[in-house]
PDB file of C-alpha atoms in Angstrom:
ATOM      1  CA  MET O  23    -180.597 278.677 -20.151  1.00 61.00           C
ATOM      2  CA  ASP O  24    -181.667 276.998 -23.400  1.00 53.00           C
ATOM      3  CA  CYS O  25    -179.831 274.702 -25.768  1.00 54.00           C
ATOM      4  CA  SER O  26    -181.218 273.546 -29.052  1.00 53.00           C
ATOM      5  CA  LEU O  27    -180.086 271.054 -31.608  1.00 54.00           C
ATOM      6  CA  HIS O  28    -183.041 268.922 -33.103  1.00 55.00           C
ATOM      7  CA  ALA O  29    -182.143 265.240 -33.542  1.00 55.00           C
ATOM      8  CA  TYR O  30    -184.362 262.185 -33.910  1.00 54.00           C
ATOM      9  CA  THR O  31    -183.365 258.549 -34.136  1.00 53.00           C
ATOM     10  CA  ALA O  32    -185.957 257.227 -36.910  1.00 49.00           C
ATOM     11  CA  SER O  33    -184.546 257.325 -40.371  1.00 44.00           C
ATOM     12  CA  SER O  34    -187.371 255.174 -42.159  1.00 44.00           C
ATOM     13  CA  SER O  35    -190.822 255.986 -43.395  1.00 43.00           C
ATOM     14  CA  GLU O  36    -191.850 256.286 -39.671  1.00 42.00           C
ATOM     15  CA  HIS O  37    -190.514 259.530 -38.950  1.00 41.00           C
ATOM     16  CA  GLU O  38    -192.187 262.902 -39.222  1.00 40.00           C
ATOM     17  CA  SER O  39    -190.710 265.977 -40.607  1.00 40.00           C
ATOM     18  CA  CYS O  40    -187.141 266.997 -39.958  1.00 39.00           C
ATOM     19  CA  ASP O  41    -185.908 265.454 -43.256  1.00 41.00           C
ATOM     20  CA  ASP O  42    -183.245 267.872 -43.520  1.00 42.00           C
ATOM     21  CA  GLN O  43    -181.795 267.290 -39.991  1.00 42.00           C
ATOM     22  CA  TYR O  44    -180.067 264.665 -38.119  1.00 44.00           C
ATOM     23  CA  ASN O  45    -180.314 261.188 -40.073  1.00 46.00           C
ATOM     24  CA  PRO O  46    -178.584 258.239 -38.137  1.00 50.00           C
ATOM     25  CA  ASP O  47    -177.721 254.784 -39.974  1.00 54.00           C
ATOM     26  CA  GLY O  48    -181.117 253.504 -40.102  1.00 55.00           C
ATOM     27  CA  SER O  49    -180.685 251.300 -36.913  1.00 59.00           C
ATOM     28  CA  ARG O  50    -182.971 253.665 -35.064  1.00 61.00           C
ATOM     29  CA  ARG O  51    -180.169 253.392 -32.236  1.00 65.00           C
ATOM     30  CA  GLY O  52    -177.972 256.273 -31.377  1.00 72.00           C
ATOM     31  CA  THR O  53    -177.637 259.318 -29.072  1.00 79.00           C
ATOM     32  CA  ALA O  54    -177.973 263.136 -29.245  1.00 81.00           C
ATOM     33  CA  THR O  55    -176.185 265.393 -26.828  1.00 84.00           C
ATOM     34  CA  LEU O  56    -176.723 268.657 -25.579  1.00 86.00           C
ATOM     35  CA  THR O  57    -174.286 270.679 -23.432  1.00 90.00           C
ATOM     36  CA  PHE O  58    -174.426 273.507 -21.166  1.00 92.00           C
ATOM     37  CA  THR O  59    -171.202 275.018 -19.857  1.00 92.00           C
ATOM     38  CA  ASN O  60    -170.509 277.140 -16.990  1.00 94.00           C
ATOM     39  CA  VAL O  61    -173.544 276.606 -15.228  1.00 95.00           C
ATOM     40  CA  PRO O  62    -173.567 278.476 -11.715  1.00 97.00           C
ATOM     41  CA  PRO O  63    -174.384 276.321  -8.884  1.00 98.00           C
ATOM     42  CA  GLY O  64    -177.952 275.870  -7.917  1.00 98.00           C
ATOM     43  CA  ARG O  65    -181.131 273.704  -8.240  1.00 98.00           C
ATOM     44  CA  TYR O  66    -182.606 273.690 -11.571  1.00 98.00           C
ATOM     45  CA  ASP O  67    -185.674 272.355 -13.321  1.00 98.00           C
ATOM     46  CA  VAL O  68    -184.513 270.673 -16.280  1.00 98.00           C
ATOM     47  CA  SER O  69    -186.810 270.249 -19.208  1.00 97.00           C
ATOM     48  CA  VAL O  70    -186.531 268.601 -22.744  1.00 95.00           C
ATOM     49  CA  GLU O  71    -188.610 269.685 -25.763  1.00 92.00           C
ATOM     50  CA  SER O  72    -189.528 267.392 -28.629  1.00 90.00           C
ATOM     51  CA  LYS O  73    -192.191 266.852 -31.061  1.00 86.00           C
ATOM     52  CA  HIS O  74    -194.450 264.324 -29.669  1.00 88.00           C
ATOM     53  CA  SER O  75    -195.980 261.841 -32.440  1.00 84.00           C
ATOM     54  CA  GLU O  76    -198.120 258.549 -32.293  1.00 83.00           C
ATOM     55  CA  ASN O  77    -194.992 256.788 -33.930  1.00 79.00           C
ATOM     56  CA  ARG O  78    -192.581 257.521 -31.237  1.00 81.00           C
ATOM     57  CA  ASN O  79    -190.888 254.674 -29.405  1.00 80.00           C
ATOM     58  CA  ALA O  80    -193.610 252.624 -27.410  1.00 83.00           C
ATOM     59  CA  ALA O  81    -190.966 251.974 -24.829  1.00 85.00           C
ATOM     60  CA  GLY O  82    -190.519 255.900 -24.403  1.00 88.00           C
ATOM     61  CA  ALA O  83    -187.523 257.866 -24.817  1.00 88.00           C
ATOM     62  CA  LEU O  84    -184.347 257.607 -22.418  1.00 91.00           C
ATOM     63  CA  PHE O  85    -182.826 260.778 -21.389  1.00 93.00           C
ATOM     64  CA  TYR O  86    -179.910 261.424 -19.059  1.00 95.00           C
ATOM     65  CA  VAL O  87    -179.092 264.781 -17.274  1.00 97.00           C
ATOM     66  CA  ASN O  88    -175.608 264.218 -15.877  1.00 97.00           C
ATOM     67  CA  ALA O  89    -176.404 260.754 -14.216  1.00 89.00           C
ATOM     68  CA  HIS O  90    -179.874 261.144 -13.830  1.00 97.00           C
ATOM     69  CA  SER O  91    -182.074 258.912 -16.112  1.00 96.00           C
ATOM     70  CA  LYS O  92    -185.826 259.357 -16.923  1.00 97.00           C
ATOM     71  CA  ILE O  93    -187.875 257.729 -19.559  1.00 94.00           C
ATOM     72  CA  ILE O  94    -190.309 260.153 -21.204  1.00 94.00           C
ATOM     73  CA  ASN O  95    -193.389 259.164 -23.250  1.00 93.00           C
ATOM     74  CA  GLN O  96    -193.308 261.146 -26.433  1.00 91.00           C
ATOM     75  CA  ARG O  97    -196.663 259.765 -27.686  1.00 89.00           C
ATOM     76  CA  THR O  98    -198.747 262.137 -25.770  1.00 90.00           C
ATOM     77  CA  ASN O  99    -200.521 265.303 -27.678  1.00 87.00           C
ATOM     78  CA  PRO O 100    -199.262 263.966 -31.004  1.00 83.00           C
ATOM     79  CA  GLY O 101    -198.213 266.599 -33.509  1.00 83.00           C
ATOM     80  CA  ASN O 102    -197.109 269.255 -31.015  1.00 87.00           C
ATOM     81  CA  TYR O 103    -193.791 270.340 -29.443  1.00 90.00           C
ATOM     82  CA  ILE O 104    -193.943 269.744 -25.872  1.00 93.00           C
ATOM     83  CA  TRP O 105    -191.492 270.671 -22.979  1.00 96.00           C
ATOM     84  CA  ASP O 106    -191.374 267.692 -20.519  1.00 97.00           C
ATOM     85  CA  LEU O 107    -189.891 268.091 -17.128  1.00 98.00           C
ATOM     86  CA  HIS O 108    -187.058 265.772 -16.535  1.00 98.00           C
ATOM     87  CA  GLY O 109    -186.586 266.654 -13.006  1.00 98.00           C
ATOM     88  CA  ARG O 110    -185.126 269.015 -10.233  1.00 98.00           C
ATOM     89  CA  TYR O 111    -181.432 268.552  -9.714  1.00 98.00           C
ATOM     90  CA  CYS O 112    -178.540 270.481  -8.065  1.00 98.00           C
ATOM     91  CA  LEU O 113    -176.175 271.265 -10.932  1.00 98.00           C
ATOM     92  CA  GLU O 114    -173.113 273.252 -11.733  1.00 97.00           C
ATOM     93  CA  GLY O 115    -170.332 273.564 -14.247  1.00 97.00           C
ATOM     94  CA  GLN O 116    -170.876 271.390 -17.374  1.00 95.00           C
ATOM     95  CA  VAL O 117    -174.499 269.827 -17.729  1.00 95.00           C
ATOM     96  CA  THR O 118    -175.075 267.108 -20.440  1.00 93.00           C
ATOM     97  CA  VAL O 119    -178.544 266.017 -21.550  1.00 92.00           C
ATOM     98  CA  VAL O 120    -178.365 263.082 -23.607  1.00 89.00           C
ATOM     99  CA  LEU O 121    -181.366 261.210 -25.655  1.00 88.00           C
ATOM    100  CA  ASP O 122    -179.964 257.647 -25.678  1.00 86.00           C
ATOM    101  CA  SER O 123    -181.581 255.130 -27.990  1.00 81.00           C
ATOM    102  CA  THR O 124    -178.698 252.520 -28.067  1.00 77.00           C
ATOM    103  CA  VAL O 125    -180.386 250.191 -25.733  1.00 73.00           C
ATOM    104  CA  ASN O 126    -183.930 250.432 -26.905  1.00 74.00           C
ATOM    105  CA  GLY O 127    -184.121 251.406 -30.636  1.00 68.00           C
ATOM    106  CA  GLY O 128    -187.261 253.276 -31.623  1.00 71.00           C
ATOM    107  CA  SER O 129    -188.324 256.653 -33.005  1.00 70.00           C
ATOM    108  CA  ASP O 130    -187.843 259.484 -30.559  1.00 78.00           C
ATOM    109  CA  ALA O 131    -186.528 262.971 -30.702  1.00 80.00           C
ATOM    110  CA  ILE O 132    -185.152 266.075 -29.011  1.00 85.00           C
ATOM    111  CA  SER O 133    -185.201 269.529 -30.078  1.00 85.00           C
ATOM    112  CA  ALA O 134    -184.065 271.472 -27.136  1.00 87.00           C
ATOM    113  CA  ALA O 135    -183.290 271.319 -23.202  1.00 91.00           C
ATOM    114  CA  ARG O 136    -183.753 273.851 -20.650  1.00 93.00           C
ATOM    115  CA  LEU O 137    -182.478 274.731 -17.229  1.00 96.00           C
ATOM    116  CA  VAL O 138    -184.569 277.073 -14.908  1.00 97.00           C
ATOM    117  CA  PRO O 139    -183.391 278.008 -11.628  1.00 97.00           C
ATOM    118  CA  ALA O 140    -185.876 276.261  -9.118  1.00 96.00           C
ATOM    119  CA  PRO O 141    -187.625 278.050  -6.221  1.00 91.00           C
TER     120      PRO O 141
END
């Protein structure tokens, strides 16, 4: 299952591309939420896709999958869209993937999330 909605939290000269997309208030703080509904019970590998760049938040991008948090380094392989594994979780029903920049503001992004049944 895939869910796509490109969002980023930079709104000054540091951001790359996406000028016609999500543009927050300039504080570099905010959230982007992607939601899956009616997920069959099971174990899933959850990945998030984003465009990595050298100007991304040095502290990393904080993502939540339901209650599970993980910080992902979005500075590796700059200029490329990368699928980063968030983790393997037992999920069902509604699954929410959140990019959270409310605590540690900086440039970060999400373009999609994916749930893949785990072996």
